[in-house]
Amino acid sequence: GNSVTQMEGPVTLSEEAFLTINCTYTATGYPSLFWYVQYPGEGLQLLLKATKADDKGSNKGFEATYRKETTSFHLEKGSVQVSDSAVYFCARKEVQGAQKLVFGQGTRLTINP
Amino acid sequence: EPEVTQTPSHQVTQMGQEVILRCVPISNHLYFYWYRQILGQKVEFLVSFYNNEISEKSEIFDDQFSVERPDGSNFTLKIRSTKLEDSAMYFCASSEREGPNEQFFGPGTRLTVL
């Protein structure tokens, strides 16, 4: 079936470090891909999305490129801040038919000053 | 900025009791969803709702679960007879339309079944 696999956490980095959180998806259908972020005590917020191959989503310094050849949608940021500490979820949604989001297991990121 | 709200933030109940989790989606949204996250596990889809009926449901959403939009603003999830394994964080979400459009999530209700 359709699934998403994320890099296991937790991930701990120092401020200004480079961040990569890996995400791969099963190569069925033509999904849209998303990264959601959950800050402590809050709900899930959309961070960025990409709807077709080679699209790049970006927001708040984060980027992810929809790579069909490697079925990946890795999240990157060049210089993380303490305020980026959160849980990050990769997700897919089919373009037609099912409206549900299918999530990866989430990666907890902690940034130390 | 409009947001999805959920009440209560935390619900504690005894096994076998009925619970109703409440959500107020964003006012001009047409699609509504419930997801849950058991502690330490993935966020899982439960059900989607459009035009006053269920449009899709997962295997988790068995006869113990039901959803309702009782008025123009609320969207509820009812669990008729709670089990220990229903303990989880339940998230409501809404979207304006279908397709690759953003689903806006509420802050969640933590359900604890004793």
CSV table of C-alpha atoms in Angstrom, one decimal:
chain,number,residue,atom,x,y,z
A,1,GLY,CA,0.0,0.0,0.0
A,2,ASN,CA,0.9,3.7,0.1
A,3,SER,CA,3.3,4.5,2.9
A,4,VAL,CA,5.9,7.0,4.0
A,5,THR,CA,9.1,6.2,5.9
A,6,GLN,CA,11.0,8.8,7.9
A,7,MET,CA,14.4,8.9,9.5
A,8,GLU,CA,14.2,7.8,13.1
A,9,GLY,CA,14.8,10.3,15.8
A,10,PRO,CA,15.4,11.9,18.0
A,11,VAL,CA,17.8,14.2,16.3
A,12,THR,CA,19.8,16.7,18.4
A,13,LEU,CA,21.9,19.4,16.7
A,14,SER,CA,23.6,22.6,17.7
A,15,GLU,CA,22.3,26.0,16.6
A,16,GLU,CA,23.4,26.9,13.1
A,17,ALA,CA,24.0,23.3,12.1
A,18,PHE,CA,22.8,21.9,8.8
A,19,LEU,CA,19.7,19.7,9.0
A,20,THR,CA,18.5,16.8,6.9
A,21,ILE,CA,15.6,14.6,7.8
A,22,ASN,CA,15.1,11.8,5.3
A,23,CYS,CA,11.7,10.8,4.0
A,24,THR,CA,10.9,8.2,1.3
A,25,TYR,CA,7.6,7.1,-0.1
A,26,THR,CA,6.3,4.0,-1.8
A,27,ALA,CA,6.2,4.6,-5.6
A,28,THR,CA,2.5,4.0,-6.2
A,29,GLY,CA,0.3,6.5,-7.8
A,30,TYR,CA,1.2,10.2,-8.1
A,31,PRO,CA,1.0,11.6,-4.6
A,32,SER,CA,1.4,15.1,-3.3
A,33,LEU,CA,4.0,15.3,-0.6
A,34,PHE,CA,4.0,17.4,2.6
A,35,TRP,CA,6.1,18.2,5.6
A,36,TYR,CA,4.1,19.1,8.7
A,37,VAL,CA,5.6,20.4,12.0
A,38,GLN,CA,4.3,20.1,15.5
A,39,TYR,CA,5.6,22.5,18.0
A,40,PRO,CA,5.3,21.6,21.7
A,41,GLY,CA,1.7,21.8,22.9
A,42,GLU,CA,0.3,22.6,19.4
A,43,GLY,CA,-1.3,20.9,16.5
A,44,LEU,CA,0.2,19.9,13.2
A,45,GLN,CA,1.1,22.8,10.9
A,46,LEU,CA,1.9,22.6,7.2
A,47,LEU,CA,5.5,23.5,6.7
A,48,LEU,CA,5.8,23.0,3.0
A,49,LYS,CA,4.5,20.9,0.1
A,50,ALA,CA,5.2,19.7,-3.4
A,51,THR,CA,2.7,18.3,-5.8
A,52,LYS,CA,4.7,16.8,-8.6
A,53,ALA,CA,8.1,15.5,-9.5
A,54,ASP,CA,11.0,18.0,-9.3
A,55,ASP,CA,8.9,20.6,-7.4
A,56,LYS,CA,10.7,22.2,-4.5
A,57,GLY,CA,8.7,23.3,-1.5
A,58,SER,CA,10.2,25.9,0.8
A,59,ASN,CA,9.2,27.8,3.9
A,60,LYS,CA,11.0,29.4,6.9
A,61,GLY,CA,14.4,28.4,5.5
A,62,PHE,CA,13.3,24.8,5.1
A,63,GLU,CA,13.3,23.1,1.7
A,64,ALA,CA,12.4,19.7,0.2
A,65,THR,CA,12.5,18.5,-3.4
A,66,TYR,CA,10.1,15.9,-4.8
A,67,ARG,CA,12.5,13.3,-6.3
A,68,LYS,CA,10.6,10.7,-8.3
A,69,GLU,CA,13.8,8.8,-9.2
A,70,THR,CA,14.7,8.1,-5.6
A,71,THR,CA,11.1,8.3,-4.2
A,72,SER,CA,12.3,10.8,-1.7
A,73,PHE,CA,11.3,14.1,-0.1
A,74,HIS,CA,14.1,14.9,2.3
A,75,LEU,CA,13.7,18.0,4.5
A,76,GLU,CA,16.7,20.3,4.7
A,77,LYS,CA,17.7,23.6,6.4
A,78,GLY,CA,21.0,25.2,6.1
A,79,SER,CA,21.2,26.8,9.6
A,80,VAL,CA,18.8,25.6,12.3
A,81,GLN,CA,17.7,27.7,15.3
A,82,VAL,CA,16.5,26.8,18.8
A,83,SER,CA,13.0,27.7,17.7
A,84,ASP,CA,13.1,24.9,15.1
A,85,SER,CA,12.8,22.3,17.9
A,86,ALA,CA,9.7,20.3,17.2
A,87,VAL,CA,8.4,17.1,15.7
A,88,TYR,CA,8.5,16.9,11.9
A,89,PHE,CA,6.1,14.6,9.9
A,90,CYS,CA,6.5,13.7,6.3
A,91,ALA,CA,3.2,12.9,4.6
A,92,ARG,CA,1.6,11.9,1.3
A,93,LYS,CA,-1.8,12.4,-0.2
A,94,GLU,CA,-3.1,11.0,-3.5
A,95,VAL,CA,-4.0,13.6,-6.1
A,96,GLN,CA,-7.3,11.9,-6.9
A,97,GLY,CA,-9.6,9.7,-4.9
A,98,ALA,CA,-8.6,9.3,-1.3
A,99,GLN,CA,-8.3,12.6,0.6
A,100,LYS,CA,-6.5,11.2,3.6
A,101,LEU,CA,-2.9,12.1,4.6
A,102,VAL,CA,-0.6,9.2,5.2
A,103,PHE,CA,2.1,10.1,7.7
A,104,GLY,CA,5.5,8.9,8.5
A,105,GLN,CA,6.4,8.2,12.1
A,106,GLY,CA,7.6,11.7,12.9
A,107,THR,CA,11.1,12.8,13.8
A,108,ARG,CA,11.7,14.8,17.0
A,109,LEU,CA,14.3,17.5,16.5
A,110,THR,CA,16.0,19.3,19.4
A,111,ILE,CA,18.3,22.3,18.7
A,112,ASN,CA,20.7,23.2,21.5
A,113,PRO,CA,22.0,26.8,21.8
B,1,GLU,CA,-6.0,33.9,11.4
B,2,PRO,CA,-8.7,31.3,11.4
B,3,GLU,CA,-7.9,28.0,13.1
B,4,VAL,CA,-9.4,24.7,14.0
B,5,THR,CA,-10.3,24.3,17.6
B,6,GLN,CA,-10.8,21.2,19.7
B,7,THR,CA,-12.3,20.5,23.1
B,8,PRO,CA,-11.5,19.2,25.6
B,9,SER,CA,-7.7,19.3,25.5
B,10,HIS,CA,-7.6,16.3,27.7
B,11,GLN,CA,-10.3,13.7,28.5
B,12,VAL,CA,-10.0,10.9,31.0
B,13,THR,CA,-12.6,8.2,31.0
B,14,GLN,CA,-13.3,4.7,32.2
B,15,MET,CA,-13.2,1.7,29.9
B,16,GLY,CA,-16.6,1.1,28.4
B,17,GLN,CA,-17.8,4.7,28.7
B,18,GLU,CA,-18.8,6.8,25.8
B,19,VAL,CA,-16.8,9.9,24.9
B,20,ILE,CA,-17.5,12.7,22.4
B,21,LEU,CA,-14.6,14.7,21.1
B,22,ARG,CA,-15.5,18.1,19.7
B,23,CYS,CA,-14.0,20.1,16.9
B,24,VAL,CA,-14.8,23.4,15.3
B,25,PRO,CA,-13.4,23.5,11.8
B,26,ILE,CA,-12.5,26.6,9.9
B,27,SER,CA,-15.8,28.2,8.8
B,28,ASN,CA,-15.6,28.1,5.0
B,29,HIS,CA,-14.0,24.6,4.9
B,30,LEU,CA,-16.0,21.7,3.3
B,31,TYR,CA,-13.9,18.7,4.2
B,32,PHE,CA,-13.4,17.4,7.7
B,33,TYR,CA,-11.1,14.7,9.1
B,34,TRP,CA,-10.2,12.9,12.3
B,35,TYR,CA,-6.7,11.4,12.8
B,36,ARG,CA,-5.3,9.8,15.9
B,37,GLN,CA,-1.8,9.3,17.3
B,38,ILE,CA,-1.1,6.6,19.9
B,39,LEU,CA,1.8,7.7,22.0
B,40,GLY,CA,5.1,7.1,20.2
B,41,GLN,CA,3.4,5.9,17.0
B,42,LYS,CA,2.4,7.4,13.6
B,43,VAL,CA,-0.4,9.8,13.1
B,44,GLU,CA,-3.2,7.6,11.6
B,45,PHE,CA,-6.2,8.5,9.5
B,46,LEU,CA,-9.6,7.6,10.9
B,47,VAL,CA,-12.3,9.2,8.8
B,48,SER,CA,-13.1,12.0,6.3
B,49,PHE,CA,-16.4,13.7,6.0
B,50,TYR,CA,-17.9,15.8,3.2
B,51,ASN,CA,-21.4,16.9,2.4
B,52,ASN,CA,-22.8,15.5,5.6
B,53,GLU,CA,-21.6,12.0,5.0
B,54,ILE,CA,-18.5,9.9,5.5
B,55,SER,CA,-16.4,9.9,2.3
B,56,GLU,CA,-13.6,7.5,3.5
B,57,LYS,CA,-12.8,5.6,6.6
B,58,SER,CA,-9.9,3.4,7.8
B,59,GLU,CA,-10.0,0.0,9.3
B,60,ILE,CA,-9.6,1.6,12.7
B,61,PHE,CA,-12.9,3.3,12.3
B,62,ASP,CA,-15.2,0.4,13.3
B,63,ASP,CA,-18.7,0.4,14.6
B,64,GLN,CA,-17.6,1.9,17.9
B,65,PHE,CA,-16.8,5.1,16.2
B,66,SER,CA,-19.2,7.7,14.6
B,67,VAL,CA,-18.9,11.2,13.4
B,68,GLU,CA,-21.5,13.9,13.1
B,69,ARG,CA,-21.8,17.5,12.1
B,70,PRO,CA,-24.8,18.5,14.3
B,71,ASP,CA,-24.9,22.1,13.3
B,72,GLY,CA,-23.1,24.5,11.0
B,73,SER,CA,-20.0,24.7,13.1
B,74,ASN,CA,-19.2,21.6,15.1
B,75,PHE,CA,-17.8,18.3,14.0
B,76,THR,CA,-17.8,15.5,16.6
B,77,LEU,CA,-16.2,12.1,17.0
B,78,LYS,CA,-18.0,9.7,19.3
B,79,ILE,CA,-16.5,6.5,20.7
B,80,ARG,CA,-19.4,4.4,22.1
B,81,SER,CA,-17.6,2.1,24.4
B,82,THR,CA,-14.0,3.0,25.0
B,83,LYS,CA,-11.2,0.5,25.2
B,84,LEU,CA,-7.8,0.9,26.7
B,85,GLU,CA,-6.3,0.9,23.2
B,86,ASP,CA,-8.3,4.0,22.3
B,87,SER,CA,-6.0,6.0,24.5
B,88,ALA,CA,-4.3,8.4,22.0
B,89,MET,CA,-4.2,12.0,20.8
B,90,TYR,CA,-7.0,12.7,18.5
B,91,PHE,CA,-6.6,15.4,15.9
B,92,CYS,CA,-9.4,17.1,13.9
B,93,ALA,CA,-8.5,18.7,10.5
B,94,SER,CA,-10.4,20.6,7.8
B,95,SER,CA,-9.7,21.7,4.3
B,96,GLU,CA,-11.3,24.1,1.9
B,97,ARG,CA,-11.5,21.6,-0.9
B,98,GLU,CA,-10.1,18.4,-2.2
B,99,GLY,CA,-6.8,17.7,-4.0
B,100,PRO,CA,-3.4,18.7,-2.7
B,101,ASN,CA,-4.7,21.4,-0.5
B,102,GLU,CA,-3.6,22.1,3.0
B,103,GLN,CA,-5.4,20.3,5.8
B,104,PHE,CA,-5.5,22.5,8.8
B,105,PHE,CA,-5.1,20.7,12.1
B,106,GLY,CA,-6.4,21.4,15.6
B,107,PRO,CA,-4.3,21.1,18.7
B,108,GLY,CA,-5.7,17.7,19.5
B,109,THR,CA,-7.5,16.1,22.4
B,110,ARG,CA,-5.6,13.7,24.5
B,111,LEU,CA,-7.9,10.8,25.4
B,112,THR,CA,-6.9,8.6,28.3
B,113,VAL,CA,-8.9,5.4,28.9
B,114,LEU,CA,-8.4,3.8,32.4
